[in-house]
GROMACS .gro file of C-alpha atoms in nm:
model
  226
    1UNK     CA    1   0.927  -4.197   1.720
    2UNK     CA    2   0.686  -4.446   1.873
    3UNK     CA    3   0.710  -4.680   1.517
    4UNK     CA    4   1.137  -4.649   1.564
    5UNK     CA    5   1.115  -4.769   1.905
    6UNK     CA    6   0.892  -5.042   1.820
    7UNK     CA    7   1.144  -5.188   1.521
    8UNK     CA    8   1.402  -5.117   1.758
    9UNK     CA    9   1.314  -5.363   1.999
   10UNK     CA   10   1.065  -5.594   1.744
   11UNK     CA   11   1.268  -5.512   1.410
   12UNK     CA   12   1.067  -5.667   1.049
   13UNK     CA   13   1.271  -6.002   0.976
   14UNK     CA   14   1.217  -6.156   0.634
   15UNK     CA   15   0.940  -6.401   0.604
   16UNK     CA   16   1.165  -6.641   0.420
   17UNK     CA   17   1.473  -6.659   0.584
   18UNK     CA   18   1.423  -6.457   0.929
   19UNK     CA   19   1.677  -6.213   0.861
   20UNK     CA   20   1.613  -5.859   0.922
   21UNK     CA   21   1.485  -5.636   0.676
   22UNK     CA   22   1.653  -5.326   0.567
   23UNK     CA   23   1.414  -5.034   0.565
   24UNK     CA   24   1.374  -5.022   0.211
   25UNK     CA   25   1.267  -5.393   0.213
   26UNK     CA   26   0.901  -5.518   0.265
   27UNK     CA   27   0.766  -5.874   0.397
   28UNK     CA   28   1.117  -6.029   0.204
   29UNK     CA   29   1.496  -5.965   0.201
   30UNK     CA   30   1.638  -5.883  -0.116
   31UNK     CA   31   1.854  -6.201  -0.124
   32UNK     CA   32   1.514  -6.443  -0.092
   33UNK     CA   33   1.370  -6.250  -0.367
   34UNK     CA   34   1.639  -6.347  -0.606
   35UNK     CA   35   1.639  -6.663  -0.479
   36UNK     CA   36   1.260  -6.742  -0.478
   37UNK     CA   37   1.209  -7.037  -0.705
   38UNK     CA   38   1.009  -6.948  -1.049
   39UNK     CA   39   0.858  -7.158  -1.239
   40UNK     CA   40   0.791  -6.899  -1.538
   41UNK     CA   41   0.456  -7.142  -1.590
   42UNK     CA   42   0.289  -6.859  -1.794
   43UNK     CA   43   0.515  -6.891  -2.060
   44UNK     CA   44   0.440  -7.275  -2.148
   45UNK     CA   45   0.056  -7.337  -2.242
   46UNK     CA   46   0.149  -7.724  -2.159
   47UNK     CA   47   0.331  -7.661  -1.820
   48UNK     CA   48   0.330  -7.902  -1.576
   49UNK     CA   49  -0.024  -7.762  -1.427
   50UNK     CA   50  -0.193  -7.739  -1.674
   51UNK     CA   51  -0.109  -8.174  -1.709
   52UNK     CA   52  -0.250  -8.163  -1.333
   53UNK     CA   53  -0.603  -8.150  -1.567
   54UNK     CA   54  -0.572  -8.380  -1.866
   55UNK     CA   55  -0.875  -8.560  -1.936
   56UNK     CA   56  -1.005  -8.438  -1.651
   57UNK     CA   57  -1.201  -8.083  -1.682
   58UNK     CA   58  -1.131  -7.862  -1.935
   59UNK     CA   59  -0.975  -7.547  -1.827
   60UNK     CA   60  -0.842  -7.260  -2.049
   61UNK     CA   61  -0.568  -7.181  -1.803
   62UNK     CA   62  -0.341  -7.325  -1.533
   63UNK     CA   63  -0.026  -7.218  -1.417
   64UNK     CA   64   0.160  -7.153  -1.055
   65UNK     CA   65   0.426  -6.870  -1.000
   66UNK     CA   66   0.705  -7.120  -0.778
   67UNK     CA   67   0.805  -7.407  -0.695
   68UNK     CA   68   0.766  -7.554  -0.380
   69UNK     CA   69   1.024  -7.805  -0.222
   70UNK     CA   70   1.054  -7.907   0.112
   71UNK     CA   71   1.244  -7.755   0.374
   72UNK     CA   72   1.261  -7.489   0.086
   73UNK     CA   73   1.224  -7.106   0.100
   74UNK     CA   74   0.906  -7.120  -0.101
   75UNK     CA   75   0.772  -7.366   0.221
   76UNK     CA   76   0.877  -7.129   0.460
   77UNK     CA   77   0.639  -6.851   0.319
   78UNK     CA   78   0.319  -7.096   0.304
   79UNK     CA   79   0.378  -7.214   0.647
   80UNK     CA   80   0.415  -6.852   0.795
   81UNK     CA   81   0.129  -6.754   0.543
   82UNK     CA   82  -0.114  -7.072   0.612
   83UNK     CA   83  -0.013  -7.075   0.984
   84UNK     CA   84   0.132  -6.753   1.116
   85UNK     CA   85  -0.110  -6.487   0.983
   86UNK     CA   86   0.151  -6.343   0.781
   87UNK     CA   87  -0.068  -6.252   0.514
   88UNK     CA   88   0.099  -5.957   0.366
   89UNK     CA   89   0.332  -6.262   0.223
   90UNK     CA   90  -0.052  -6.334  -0.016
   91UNK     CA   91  -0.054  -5.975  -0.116
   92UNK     CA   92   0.337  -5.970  -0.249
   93UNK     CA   93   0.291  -6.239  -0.455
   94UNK     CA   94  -0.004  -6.180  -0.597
   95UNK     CA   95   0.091  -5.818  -0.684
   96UNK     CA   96   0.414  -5.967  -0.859
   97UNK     CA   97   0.241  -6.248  -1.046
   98UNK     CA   98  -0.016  -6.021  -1.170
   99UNK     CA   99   0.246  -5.910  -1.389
  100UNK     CA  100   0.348  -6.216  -1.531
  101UNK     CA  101  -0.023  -6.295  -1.586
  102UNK     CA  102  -0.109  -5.961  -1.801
  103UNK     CA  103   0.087  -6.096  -2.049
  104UNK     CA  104  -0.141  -6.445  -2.157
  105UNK     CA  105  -0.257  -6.438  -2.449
  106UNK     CA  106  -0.604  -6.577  -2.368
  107UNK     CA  107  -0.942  -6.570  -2.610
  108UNK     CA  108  -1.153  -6.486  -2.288
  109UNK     CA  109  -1.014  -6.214  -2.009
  110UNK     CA  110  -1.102  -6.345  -1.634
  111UNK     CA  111  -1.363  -6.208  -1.491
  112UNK     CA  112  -1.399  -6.282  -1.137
  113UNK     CA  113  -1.134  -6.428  -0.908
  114UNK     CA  114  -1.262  -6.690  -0.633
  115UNK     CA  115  -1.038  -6.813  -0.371
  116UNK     CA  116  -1.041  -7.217  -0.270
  117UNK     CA  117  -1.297  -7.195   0.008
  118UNK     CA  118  -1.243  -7.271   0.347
  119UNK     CA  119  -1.567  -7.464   0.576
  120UNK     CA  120  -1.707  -7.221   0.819
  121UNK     CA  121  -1.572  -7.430   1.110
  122UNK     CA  122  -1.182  -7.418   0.958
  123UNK     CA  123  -1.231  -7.073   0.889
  124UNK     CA  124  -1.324  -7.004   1.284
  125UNK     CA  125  -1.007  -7.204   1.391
  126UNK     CA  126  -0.774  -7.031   1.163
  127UNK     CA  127  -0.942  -6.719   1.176
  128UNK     CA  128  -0.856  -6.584   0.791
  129UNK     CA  129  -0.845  -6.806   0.479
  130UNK     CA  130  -0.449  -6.817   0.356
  131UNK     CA  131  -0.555  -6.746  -0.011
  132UNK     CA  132  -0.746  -6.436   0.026
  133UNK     CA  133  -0.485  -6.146   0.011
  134UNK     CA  134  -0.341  -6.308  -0.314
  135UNK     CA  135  -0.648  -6.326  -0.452
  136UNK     CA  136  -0.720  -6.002  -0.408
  137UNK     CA  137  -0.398  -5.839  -0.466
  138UNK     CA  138  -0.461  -6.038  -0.817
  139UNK     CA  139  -0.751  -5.882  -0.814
  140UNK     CA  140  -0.675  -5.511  -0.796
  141UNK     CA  141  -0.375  -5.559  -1.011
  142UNK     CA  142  -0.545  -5.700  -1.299
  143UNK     CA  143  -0.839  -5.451  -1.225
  144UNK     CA  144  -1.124  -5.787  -1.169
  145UNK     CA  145  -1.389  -5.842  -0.906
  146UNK     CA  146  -1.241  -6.085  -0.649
  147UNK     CA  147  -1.540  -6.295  -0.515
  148UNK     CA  148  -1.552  -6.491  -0.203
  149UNK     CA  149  -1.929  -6.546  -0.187
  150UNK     CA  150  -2.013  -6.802  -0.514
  151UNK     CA  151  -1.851  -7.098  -0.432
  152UNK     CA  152  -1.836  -7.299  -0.083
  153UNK     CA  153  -1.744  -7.590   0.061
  154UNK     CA  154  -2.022  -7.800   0.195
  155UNK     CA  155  -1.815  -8.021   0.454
  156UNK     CA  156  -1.537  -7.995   0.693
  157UNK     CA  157  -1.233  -8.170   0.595
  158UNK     CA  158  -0.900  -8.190   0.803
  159UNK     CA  159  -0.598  -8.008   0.751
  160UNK     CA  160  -0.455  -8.212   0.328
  161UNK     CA  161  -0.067  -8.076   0.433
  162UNK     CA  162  -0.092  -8.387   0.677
  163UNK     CA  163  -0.225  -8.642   0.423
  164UNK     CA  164  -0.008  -8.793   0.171
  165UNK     CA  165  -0.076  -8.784  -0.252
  166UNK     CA  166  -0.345  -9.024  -0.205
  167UNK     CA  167  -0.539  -8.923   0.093
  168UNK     CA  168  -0.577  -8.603  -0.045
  169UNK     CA  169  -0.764  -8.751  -0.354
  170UNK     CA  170  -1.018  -8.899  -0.130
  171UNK     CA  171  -1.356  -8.766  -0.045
  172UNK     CA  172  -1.323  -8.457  -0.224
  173UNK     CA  173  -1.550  -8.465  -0.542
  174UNK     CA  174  -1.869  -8.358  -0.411
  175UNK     CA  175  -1.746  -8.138  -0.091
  176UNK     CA  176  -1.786  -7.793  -0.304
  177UNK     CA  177  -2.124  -7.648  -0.444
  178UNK     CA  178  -2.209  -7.286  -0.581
  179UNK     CA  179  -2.447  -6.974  -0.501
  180UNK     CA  180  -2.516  -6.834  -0.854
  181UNK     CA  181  -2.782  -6.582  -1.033
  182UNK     CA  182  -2.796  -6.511  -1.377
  183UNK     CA  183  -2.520  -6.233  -1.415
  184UNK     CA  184  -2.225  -6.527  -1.346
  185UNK     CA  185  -2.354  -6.702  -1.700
  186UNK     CA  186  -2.097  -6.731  -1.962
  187UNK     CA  187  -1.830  -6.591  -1.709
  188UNK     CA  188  -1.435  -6.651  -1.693
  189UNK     CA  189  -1.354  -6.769  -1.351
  190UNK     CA  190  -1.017  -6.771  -1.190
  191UNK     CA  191  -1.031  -6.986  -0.892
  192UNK     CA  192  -0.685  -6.952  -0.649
  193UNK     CA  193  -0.506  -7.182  -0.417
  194UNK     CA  194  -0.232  -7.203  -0.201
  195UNK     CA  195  -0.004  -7.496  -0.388
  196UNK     CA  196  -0.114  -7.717  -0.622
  197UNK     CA  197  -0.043  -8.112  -0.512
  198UNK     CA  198  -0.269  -8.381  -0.694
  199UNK     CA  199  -0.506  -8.098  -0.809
  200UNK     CA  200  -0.782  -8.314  -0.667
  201UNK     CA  201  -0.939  -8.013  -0.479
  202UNK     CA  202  -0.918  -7.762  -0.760
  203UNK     CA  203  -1.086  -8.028  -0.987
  204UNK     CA  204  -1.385  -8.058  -0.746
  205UNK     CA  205  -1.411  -7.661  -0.711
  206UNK     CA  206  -1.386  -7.631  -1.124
  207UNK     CA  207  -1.698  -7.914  -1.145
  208UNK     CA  208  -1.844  -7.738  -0.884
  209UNK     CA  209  -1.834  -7.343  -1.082
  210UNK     CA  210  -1.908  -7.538  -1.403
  211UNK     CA  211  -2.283  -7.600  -1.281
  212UNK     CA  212  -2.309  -7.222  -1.389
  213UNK     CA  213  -2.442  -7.230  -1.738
  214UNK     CA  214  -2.132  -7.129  -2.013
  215UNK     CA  215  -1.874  -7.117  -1.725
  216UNK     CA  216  -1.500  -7.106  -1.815
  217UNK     CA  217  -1.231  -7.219  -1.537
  218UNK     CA  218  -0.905  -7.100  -1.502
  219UNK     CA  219  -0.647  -7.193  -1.227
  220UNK     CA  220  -0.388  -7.022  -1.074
  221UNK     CA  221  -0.137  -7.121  -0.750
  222UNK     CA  222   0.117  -6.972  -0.552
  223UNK     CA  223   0.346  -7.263  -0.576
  224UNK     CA  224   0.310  -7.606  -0.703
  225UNK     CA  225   0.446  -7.922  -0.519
  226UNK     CA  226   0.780  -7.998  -0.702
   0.00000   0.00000   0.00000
């Protein structure tokens, strides 16, 4: 009674297009689901992330699960994600890419998922990192460890939604380093972000994780810029 009276007067609205959900609906309407924006990446080994990386590092696989355009639906979620501690929106799309990514035909399995870090100091203003509960619904639906504890980032760096293509090439190289022991040799790592924009940041994380001796990197976004 209590939980009817509550989404009487607060009813669920869709994180996408505010409208309210129907009880058999969760975090999106059925209509934005349709609608979402996929980029079926996992089906193209030369996709347009993967090209994020030529010449580059070497990686073994990139791909993102939508597109994201601006003023678009696929915005809407990262905002309310990234800025509205929506983060059930993390743990729907990561159980629903999963899916899509049990399917790659890959000579090495991932073994460990690790999220894009955030600097202590962000992480205390914004109180959760955005990537987290897609990482680990990736995680749990593709039965891996998700590990938040081997790579870091060394210095605090302002919010990169609020610099353009360039500025958000700058200064990032060397701002990631890694806590590693022995067991992490020779392991598959998929690292997770948000969207992917220059792919400047994922770059320095991947040079960062390959300082672990026999390292792979693989690379996997919610939405790249499109």
């Amino acid at each position: 009674m209590f939980n009817y009276i509550i989404d009487l007067f607060f009813p669920k609205v869709c994180a996408g297009c505010h409208s309210v959900l129907m009880t058999y609906e969760s975090v999106l309407c059925t209509k934005c689901r349709h609608e979402l924006p996929l980029t079926q990446y996992h089906l193209d080994p030369e996709n347009e992330a993967v090209k994020k990386f030529y010449g580059k590092i070497a990686i073994e696989h990139a791909s993102t699960f939508l597109y994201f355009n601006k003023k678009g639906i696929v915005q809407e979620l990262i905002h309310n994600l990234k800025y509205k501690a929506q983060e059930e929106i993390g743990t729907v799309l990561g159980h629903w890419y999963a899916e899509d990514l049990k399917k790659l035909p890959l000579e090495s399995p991932f073994h460990t998922i690790i999220p894009v870090p955030l600097h202590k100091r962000k992480f205390k203003e914004r109180g959760y990192n955005q990537v987290t509960t897609f990482g680990k619904a990736l995680a749990e639906s593709l039965s891996i460890p998700y590990d938040d504890t081997i790579l870091y980032r060394k210095t605090y760096t302002k919010t990169q939604s609020k610099k353009n293509l360039s500025g958000r090439s700058e200064n990032i190289e060397n701002i990631f380093d890694v806590r590693f022991s022995e067991e992490h040799h020779y392991k598959h790592f998929l690292i997770v972000d948000d969207v992917l924009t220059t792919g400047a940041t994922l770059e320095a994380c991947s040079r960062a994780l390959l300082k672990i001796p026999g390292a792979k990197i693989s690379i996997v976004c919610m939405a790249i810029a499109h």
